[in-house]
């Protein structure tokens, strides 16, 4: 009774604010570029028209958090900022730079799953709103190559994926095209480790590892490394793509092109990376009917399956994701109206329908707005996660981020053993947290 | 007492009159001085302050960040790379500059030559880096340098029809499917043996379908046994309809064309050779007495030249097996050399122009005198020209030391996926630690302070030289 009353109240307030022109300007800083920036701008238009508020968007590049901190120190932060680094979100919330959002968003809070809202909460208070996201819980594959290797259904366990991989190798294809990452390499290798860790040990253990409460030398980390080793093929299993990535210059997105070539035939079957792989592939989704897919077609078929958890994993629905979280830094009438709009169905649907689209964490977006069944499936998969964790390198800063990457590549390349990796990471994490925790 | 008061007065008065005397120059200097105060002095001091705080500049840490700098492998790698750059680059760029400057004085078309050498300076460093990175690409299909090496290499070491993808970690053993085993020196030998009139079929897997399309492979067909001959088929033992069946030749499985075979007797010596047909069949006629094995010779699987990874992470010094810290300090990445060569290409022209100017202002009479005294051209160059040019050479050398201590754009733009962790210099490390990812300024500032201290002696030396010249 009370709940329904409050919902009505908020709705009333929202409709009142939208019927009258508010006017003024709102500054928004974000890291969107290209199609993302266009989609974001398109989705803002109805708001500007309806409220008369002028939204000035500024792209702050990849050093965004540094700029925001500088602006805060200078006393003139933007009204709203969106960053992809949960570490910066925590830092800003801890520094009391953010406005609590629950009273402002009202019923729009329900547009997001508990997992996403938890990821926008600092010490019990909701300070953030996830605008877009990427699921790292995905493995993209070429159905034509699977067919050529005689694999009729996608694997549901990690072990099954490994046995499929060896069948694919026998058929003469590289089973997994492994990216060493962009310049600043190593994120691909760490993503894979993080996927395995969160499925085996859960989000709580994962976050404890990040915050130093759980040691890198614990059996949890070792278990994830053991699974990772079996993927690398310690006993000559034919996952040649890994060595390829380390030995040569397999930069992102070359690894994607090996599986989904724009010309010529595919040489590899799978690429284990986040949902943004979809943006680099030609839009030729043939999902349920792989029989029409051929190896030589110019726009190769693509599909995905959720990253398969090792058999017996206790946390199959704990996923790794990434995204941009919007924060209200200076509260004005116009900026409050905008942040509420950013959480609305209208905003999320318009962005979804814009060219390029996004993987929206907003549950209220209708299925009809989603680009294709793959996107729809990824969104469903993303929102059904019971807990969401973020890449460790986004949580860390300073020297620890590049150190973790280089340690990971040393481990993948066989320079370091698991024990060496763990003790190095443990001492480096400890030193980093002692200085910055 | 009064005398000292007068003295003091005079001093003050002198001071005042000094200001009055220089009022105009001071007025002109002031804007620049204030500007420099803001953009040079303040940032320098603030960087020192930041280097003593934690990453978000909220807690004083003392020298902890400096300790981190010297105990973090990625940063030690950057120190090592700066040492490599400083040891190699200034020497060679001065040498090339000198050679070009002297040469252009005595050749025809000197202006055209000079223009060519100087041109790279006007290109953006990023553009130069990207062009060179493409030229040095490890795939001969993309990189011009590797394409040239490939052309030469193919004369001596042509690739086989079924090249093993060594870059993907594939070995000949991976190809072994049915009735076959891998032998040393990249050969595959049949497990079964046969006498005249018998048959040996060999199945391989892990064969790239692209290769088979290229060779126009046909469906594998078992040949008929022939008296006095050993026959058989070499086929791709993989069928999507039954992936686990390796022993039978299933419908749709392709024969492997153009496989070079040897007939090997029980002593292990080759008695005959042949090649398979488009459907994978072969025949050794007029086989003598005894039992024989069939061998797929190693040249079938030779991967030929697959490209040198000029911009890869491989080290010129043997460091494999050493720990991460030892590797960070001791390895000399090939990619460093590739970048230094690119940087030489950019800066040799600049060195040439400076040295050329010095050369033009040399006293010709001294050179003439040396020649009249019977000195040969080489002697004139070594004993007269170079010593007289020494001040200019020193300025170029020291300027280039400063230049490479802070080298940044070329490294950032040329590093490949496999060398991005091996090639950063201190300037790149400042960027990586401070400006990518979240908010963090402490360690990055500490590196900046150290880099500043490293550049300082070279700068002072240069200032003194310029004053002296």
Short mmCIF file of N, CA and C in Angstrom, two decimals, chain A residues 8-131:
data_model
loop_
_atom_site.label_atom_id
_atom_site.label_comp_id
_atom_site.label_asym_id
_atom_site.label_seq_id
_atom_site.Cartn_x
_atom_site.Cartn_y
_atom_site.Cartn_z
N UNK A 8 3.28 6.11 -7.11
CA UNK A 8 2.38 7.09 -7.73
C UNK A 8 2.95 8.50 -7.57
N UNK A 9 3.44 8.75 -6.34
CA UNK A 9 3.99 10.07 -6.05
C UNK A 9 5.13 10.42 -6.98
N UNK A 10 6.04 9.49 -7.14
CA UNK A 10 7.20 9.75 -7.99
C UNK A 10 6.77 9.93 -9.44
N UNK A 11 5.89 9.08 -9.88
CA UNK A 11 5.40 9.20 -11.25
C UNK A 11 4.78 10.57 -11.48
N UNK A 12 4.00 11.00 -10.48
CA UNK A 12 3.37 12.31 -10.59
C UNK A 12 4.42 13.40 -10.73
N UNK A 13 5.45 13.31 -9.90
CA UNK A 13 6.51 14.31 -9.95
C UNK A 13 7.17 14.31 -11.31
N UNK A 14 7.41 13.10 -11.83
CA UNK A 14 8.10 12.98 -13.10
C UNK A 14 7.28 13.62 -14.22
N UNK A 15 5.98 13.32 -14.23
CA UNK A 15 5.18 13.85 -15.31
C UNK A 15 5.05 15.36 -15.19
N UNK A 16 5.02 15.85 -13.92
CA UNK A 16 4.94 17.29 -13.73
C UNK A 16 6.17 17.97 -14.29
N UNK A 17 7.35 17.37 -14.01
CA UNK A 17 8.58 18.00 -14.46
C UNK A 17 8.72 17.93 -15.97
N UNK A 18 8.13 16.92 -16.59
CA UNK A 18 8.31 16.80 -18.02
C UNK A 18 7.33 17.66 -18.80
N UNK A 19 6.22 18.01 -18.16
CA UNK A 19 5.25 18.82 -18.91
C UNK A 19 5.65 20.29 -18.93
N UNK A 20 6.38 20.73 -17.88
CA UNK A 20 6.82 22.12 -17.89
C UNK A 20 8.25 22.19 -18.41
N UNK A 21 8.54 23.24 -19.14
CA UNK A 21 9.91 23.41 -19.65
C UNK A 21 10.83 23.80 -18.49
N UNK A 22 11.96 23.08 -18.35
CA UNK A 22 12.88 23.38 -17.26
C UNK A 22 13.91 24.40 -17.72
N UNK A 23 14.46 24.17 -18.90
CA UNK A 23 15.45 25.08 -19.46
C UNK A 23 16.82 24.91 -18.80
N UNK A 24 17.76 25.75 -19.20
CA UNK A 24 19.12 25.69 -18.66
C UNK A 24 19.97 24.68 -19.42
N UNK A 25 21.17 24.46 -18.90
CA UNK A 25 22.05 23.50 -19.56
C UNK A 25 22.53 22.46 -18.55
N UNK A 26 22.90 21.29 -19.08
CA UNK A 26 23.50 20.24 -18.26
C UNK A 26 24.76 19.78 -18.97
N UNK A 27 25.87 19.72 -18.24
CA UNK A 27 27.09 19.22 -18.86
C UNK A 27 27.26 17.75 -18.54
N UNK A 28 27.56 16.98 -19.58
CA UNK A 28 27.77 15.55 -19.41
C UNK A 28 29.14 15.19 -19.95
N UNK A 29 29.95 14.55 -19.12
CA UNK A 29 31.27 14.07 -19.58
C UNK A 29 31.20 12.55 -19.69
N UNK A 30 31.65 12.04 -20.84
CA UNK A 30 31.69 10.59 -20.97
C UNK A 30 32.83 10.16 -21.90
N UNK A 31 32.97 8.87 -22.05
CA UNK A 31 34.06 8.35 -22.88
C UNK A 31 33.54 7.72 -24.16
N UNK A 32 32.33 8.09 -24.57
CA UNK A 32 31.77 7.50 -25.78
C UNK A 32 32.39 8.16 -27.02
N UNK A 33 32.66 7.32 -28.03
CA UNK A 33 33.14 7.88 -29.29
C UNK A 33 32.49 7.10 -30.43
N UNK A 34 32.60 7.61 -31.62
CA UNK A 34 32.08 6.93 -32.80
C UNK A 34 30.59 6.68 -32.71
N UNK A 35 30.19 5.43 -33.03
CA UNK A 35 28.77 5.08 -33.07
C UNK A 35 28.12 5.23 -31.69
N UNK A 36 28.90 4.96 -30.65
CA UNK A 36 28.38 5.10 -29.28
C UNK A 36 27.94 6.54 -29.04
N UNK A 37 28.83 7.48 -29.41
CA UNK A 37 28.54 8.89 -29.17
C UNK A 37 27.31 9.33 -29.95
N UNK A 38 27.20 8.87 -31.21
CA UNK A 38 26.04 9.23 -32.02
C UNK A 38 24.77 8.66 -31.42
N UNK A 39 24.83 7.40 -31.00
CA UNK A 39 23.67 6.75 -30.40
C UNK A 39 23.23 7.47 -29.14
N UNK A 40 24.20 7.84 -28.33
CA UNK A 40 23.92 8.54 -27.07
C UNK A 40 23.24 9.89 -27.37
N UNK A 41 23.79 10.62 -28.34
CA UNK A 41 23.24 11.94 -28.69
C UNK A 41 21.82 11.81 -29.24
N UNK A 42 21.60 10.80 -30.09
CA UNK A 42 20.27 10.58 -30.66
C UNK A 42 19.25 10.33 -29.57
N UNK A 43 19.66 9.51 -28.59
CA UNK A 43 18.73 9.14 -27.53
C UNK A 43 18.41 10.32 -26.61
N UNK A 44 19.26 11.36 -26.62
CA UNK A 44 19.03 12.52 -25.75
C UNK A 44 18.04 13.51 -26.34
N UNK A 45 17.85 13.46 -27.68
CA UNK A 45 17.08 14.50 -28.37
C UNK A 45 15.68 14.74 -27.80
N UNK A 46 14.87 13.68 -27.61
CA UNK A 46 13.51 13.91 -27.10
C UNK A 46 13.51 14.63 -25.75
N UNK A 47 14.52 14.34 -24.93
CA UNK A 47 14.62 14.99 -23.62
C UNK A 47 14.85 16.49 -23.79
N UNK A 48 15.77 16.83 -24.67
CA UNK A 48 16.08 18.24 -24.89
C UNK A 48 14.87 18.99 -25.42
N UNK A 49 14.13 18.31 -26.31
CA UNK A 49 12.96 18.93 -26.92
C UNK A 49 11.87 19.16 -25.89
N UNK A 50 11.68 18.13 -25.07
CA UNK A 50 10.57 18.18 -24.12
C UNK A 50 10.84 19.17 -22.99
N UNK A 51 12.08 19.19 -22.49
CA UNK A 51 12.37 19.99 -21.29
C UNK A 51 13.00 21.33 -21.61
N UNK A 52 13.46 21.49 -22.84
CA UNK A 52 14.15 22.73 -23.17
C UNK A 52 15.53 22.84 -22.57
N UNK A 53 16.00 21.72 -22.00
CA UNK A 53 17.35 21.72 -21.41
C UNK A 53 18.36 21.45 -22.52
N UNK A 54 19.45 22.22 -22.50
CA UNK A 54 20.49 21.96 -23.49
C UNK A 54 21.55 21.07 -22.84
N UNK A 55 21.80 19.93 -23.47
CA UNK A 55 22.79 19.00 -22.93
C UNK A 55 24.10 19.17 -23.70
N UNK A 56 25.17 19.54 -22.99
CA UNK A 56 26.47 19.64 -23.66
C UNK A 56 27.30 18.42 -23.29
N UNK A 57 27.59 17.62 -24.31
CA UNK A 57 28.34 16.38 -24.08
C UNK A 57 29.79 16.61 -24.41
N UNK A 58 30.67 16.19 -23.51
CA UNK A 58 32.09 16.31 -23.78
C UNK A 58 32.75 14.94 -23.70
N UNK A 59 33.46 14.59 -24.77
CA UNK A 59 34.20 13.33 -24.75
C UNK A 59 35.52 13.55 -24.02
N UNK A 60 35.75 12.78 -22.95
CA UNK A 60 36.96 13.00 -22.17
C UNK A 60 37.98 11.90 -22.40
N UNK A 61 37.83 11.19 -23.52
CA UNK A 61 38.86 10.23 -23.90
C UNK A 61 39.07 9.17 -22.86
N UNK A 62 40.19 8.48 -22.96
CA UNK A 62 40.39 7.35 -22.06
C UNK A 62 41.01 7.78 -20.74
N UNK A 63 41.41 9.06 -20.63
CA UNK A 63 41.96 9.49 -19.35
C UNK A 63 40.90 10.23 -18.55
N UNK A 64 39.64 9.88 -18.82
CA UNK A 64 38.50 10.53 -18.19
C UNK A 64 38.59 10.70 -16.69
N UNK A 65 38.83 9.62 -15.94
CA UNK A 65 38.86 9.74 -14.48
C UNK A 65 39.84 10.80 -14.00
N UNK A 66 41.00 10.88 -14.68
CA UNK A 66 42.00 11.88 -14.30
C UNK A 66 41.42 13.28 -14.45
N UNK A 67 40.70 13.50 -15.59
CA UNK A 67 40.11 14.81 -15.85
C UNK A 67 39.03 15.13 -14.84
N UNK A 68 38.21 14.14 -14.51
CA UNK A 68 37.12 14.38 -13.56
C UNK A 68 37.69 14.75 -12.20
N UNK A 69 38.72 14.00 -11.78
CA UNK A 69 39.38 14.32 -10.51
C UNK A 69 39.92 15.75 -10.52
N UNK A 70 40.53 16.11 -11.66
CA UNK A 70 41.10 17.46 -11.76
C UNK A 70 39.99 18.50 -11.68
N UNK A 71 38.84 18.21 -12.33
CA UNK A 71 37.72 19.15 -12.33
C UNK A 71 37.14 19.28 -10.92
N UNK A 72 37.09 18.17 -10.20
CA UNK A 72 36.58 18.19 -8.83
C UNK A 72 37.52 19.03 -7.97
N UNK A 73 38.83 18.80 -8.13
CA UNK A 73 39.82 19.55 -7.37
C UNK A 73 39.72 21.03 -7.71
N UNK A 74 39.42 21.32 -8.98
CA UNK A 74 39.31 22.71 -9.42
C UNK A 74 37.98 23.33 -9.03
N UNK A 75 37.08 22.54 -8.43
CA UNK A 75 35.82 23.08 -7.94
C UNK A 75 34.72 23.20 -8.97
N UNK A 76 34.94 22.68 -10.20
CA UNK A 76 33.89 22.81 -11.19
C UNK A 76 33.67 21.49 -11.93
N UNK A 77 33.16 20.49 -11.22
CA UNK A 77 32.90 19.21 -11.87
C UNK A 77 31.72 19.33 -12.84
N UNK A 78 31.62 18.39 -13.79
CA UNK A 78 30.46 18.41 -14.68
C UNK A 78 29.20 18.05 -13.89
N UNK A 79 28.02 18.32 -14.47
CA UNK A 79 26.78 17.93 -13.79
C UNK A 79 26.69 16.42 -13.69
N UNK A 80 26.97 15.77 -14.83
CA UNK A 80 26.88 14.31 -14.87
C UNK A 80 28.13 13.78 -15.54
N UNK A 81 28.71 12.72 -14.99
CA UNK A 81 29.87 12.10 -15.62
C UNK A 81 29.62 10.61 -15.72
N UNK A 82 30.14 10.00 -16.79
CA UNK A 82 30.03 8.55 -16.94
C UNK A 82 31.40 7.97 -17.20
N UNK A 83 31.80 6.99 -16.40
CA UNK A 83 33.12 6.38 -16.56
C UNK A 83 33.01 4.85 -16.62
N UNK A 84 33.96 4.20 -17.30
CA UNK A 84 33.93 2.74 -17.38
C UNK A 84 34.72 2.08 -16.26
N UNK A 85 35.23 2.86 -15.31
CA UNK A 85 36.11 2.30 -14.29
C UNK A 85 35.44 2.30 -12.92
N UNK A 86 35.01 1.13 -12.46
CA UNK A 86 34.38 1.04 -11.14
C UNK A 86 35.29 1.58 -10.04
N UNK A 87 36.62 1.47 -10.24
CA UNK A 87 37.56 1.99 -9.26
C UNK A 87 37.36 3.48 -9.05
N UNK A 88 37.17 4.22 -10.16
CA UNK A 88 36.96 5.67 -10.06
C UNK A 88 35.63 5.98 -9.41
N UNK A 89 34.60 5.16 -9.73
CA UNK A 89 33.28 5.34 -9.13
C UNK A 89 33.38 5.25 -7.61
N UNK A 90 34.05 4.21 -7.13
CA UNK A 90 34.22 4.02 -5.69
C UNK A 90 34.95 5.20 -5.06
N UNK A 91 36.00 5.64 -5.77
CA UNK A 91 36.83 6.72 -5.26
C UNK A 91 36.02 8.01 -5.12
N UNK A 92 35.21 8.31 -6.16
CA UNK A 92 34.39 9.53 -6.13
C UNK A 92 33.30 9.43 -5.07
N UNK A 93 32.72 8.24 -4.94
CA UNK A 93 31.68 8.06 -3.92
C UNK A 93 32.28 8.20 -2.52
N UNK A 94 33.45 7.60 -2.34
CA UNK A 94 34.11 7.67 -1.03
C UNK A 94 34.48 9.11 -0.70
N UNK A 95 34.81 9.89 -1.71
CA UNK A 95 35.18 11.28 -1.50
C UNK A 95 33.97 12.20 -1.38
N UNK A 96 32.77 11.61 -1.29
CA UNK A 96 31.51 12.36 -1.15
C UNK A 96 31.31 13.37 -2.28
N UNK A 97 31.66 12.96 -3.49
CA UNK A 97 31.50 13.84 -4.64
C UNK A 97 30.17 13.60 -5.36
N UNK A 98 29.46 12.54 -4.96
CA UNK A 98 28.29 12.13 -5.74
C UNK A 98 26.99 12.32 -4.98
N UNK A 99 25.90 12.49 -5.75
CA UNK A 99 24.58 12.66 -5.15
C UNK A 99 23.85 11.32 -5.15
N UNK A 100 23.25 10.93 -4.01
CA UNK A 100 22.50 9.66 -3.99
C UNK A 100 21.36 9.70 -5.01
N UNK A 101 21.15 8.59 -5.72
CA UNK A 101 20.22 8.63 -6.85
C UNK A 101 18.85 8.05 -6.55
N UNK A 102 18.73 7.27 -5.49
CA UNK A 102 17.47 6.56 -5.28
C UNK A 102 16.26 7.51 -5.24
N UNK A 103 16.32 8.60 -4.45
CA UNK A 103 15.17 9.50 -4.41
C UNK A 103 14.91 10.19 -5.75
N UNK A 104 15.95 10.38 -6.55
CA UNK A 104 15.77 11.08 -7.83
C UNK A 104 15.21 10.14 -8.90
N UNK A 105 15.77 8.93 -8.96
CA UNK A 105 15.37 8.00 -10.01
C UNK A 105 13.97 7.45 -9.79
N UNK A 106 13.57 7.28 -8.52
CA UNK A 106 12.25 6.74 -8.24
C UNK A 106 12.08 5.37 -8.85
N UNK A 107 11.00 5.19 -9.60
CA UNK A 107 10.67 3.85 -10.10
C UNK A 107 11.64 3.38 -11.18
N UNK A 108 12.42 4.31 -11.76
CA UNK A 108 13.35 3.90 -12.81
C UNK A 108 14.41 2.94 -12.28
N UNK A 109 14.61 2.95 -10.95
CA UNK A 109 15.57 2.02 -10.35
C UNK A 109 15.21 0.59 -10.72
N UNK A 110 13.90 0.34 -10.84
CA UNK A 110 13.45 -1.02 -11.12
C UNK A 110 13.75 -1.44 -12.56
N UNK A 111 14.22 -0.50 -13.39
CA UNK A 111 14.59 -0.87 -14.75
C UNK A 111 15.90 -1.65 -14.79
N UNK A 112 16.56 -1.74 -13.65
CA UNK A 112 17.85 -2.42 -13.64
C UNK A 112 17.83 -3.62 -12.70
N UNK A 113 18.54 -4.65 -13.09
CA UNK A 113 18.57 -5.85 -12.26
C UNK A 113 19.31 -5.56 -10.96
N UNK A 114 19.09 -6.43 -9.98
CA UNK A 114 19.73 -6.26 -8.68
C UNK A 114 21.25 -6.25 -8.83
N UNK A 115 21.75 -7.08 -9.74
CA UNK A 115 23.19 -7.17 -9.95
C UNK A 115 23.78 -5.84 -10.40
N UNK A 116 23.10 -5.19 -11.37
CA UNK A 116 23.60 -3.91 -11.87
C UNK A 116 23.47 -2.81 -10.83
N UNK A 117 22.34 -2.80 -10.11
CA UNK A 117 22.19 -1.77 -9.08
C UNK A 117 23.22 -1.94 -7.97
N UNK A 118 23.51 -3.20 -7.64
CA UNK A 118 24.52 -3.45 -6.61
C UNK A 118 25.87 -2.91 -7.07
N UNK A 119 26.11 -3.02 -8.38
CA UNK A 119 27.39 -2.54 -8.90
C UNK A 119 27.45 -1.01 -8.96
N UNK A 120 26.32 -0.34 -8.73
CA UNK A 120 26.30 1.13 -8.72
C UNK A 120 26.08 1.64 -7.30
N UNK A 121 26.30 0.77 -6.33
CA UNK A 121 26.06 1.14 -4.93
C UNK A 121 27.37 1.21 -4.18
N UNK A 122 27.53 2.25 -3.37
CA UNK A 122 28.72 2.33 -2.53
C UNK A 122 28.28 2.41 -1.08
N UNK A 123 28.71 1.49 -0.25
CA UNK A 123 28.34 1.43 1.16
C UNK A 123 26.85 1.62 1.40
N UNK A 124 26.05 0.89 0.64
CA UNK A 124 24.61 0.90 0.89
C UNK A 124 23.82 1.99 0.19
N UNK A 125 24.48 2.95 -0.43
CA UNK A 125 23.76 4.02 -1.11
C UNK A 125 23.95 3.92 -2.62
N UNK A 126 22.84 4.08 -3.37
CA UNK A 126 22.92 4.02 -4.83
C UNK A 126 23.41 5.36 -5.37
N UNK A 127 24.55 5.33 -6.04
CA UNK A 127 25.13 6.57 -6.57
C UNK A 127 25.23 6.55 -8.08
N UNK A 128 24.93 5.41 -8.70
CA UNK A 128 25.23 5.30 -10.13
C UNK A 128 24.11 4.67 -10.93
N UNK A 129 24.25 4.80 -12.24
CA UNK A 129 23.25 4.31 -13.17
C UNK A 129 24.01 3.78 -14.38
N UNK A 130 23.85 2.50 -14.71
CA UNK A 130 24.62 1.92 -15.81
C UNK A 130 23.96 2.25 -17.14
N UNK A 131 24.70 2.93 -18.00
CA UNK A 131 24.14 3.39 -19.27
C UNK A 131 24.20 2.32 -20.34
#
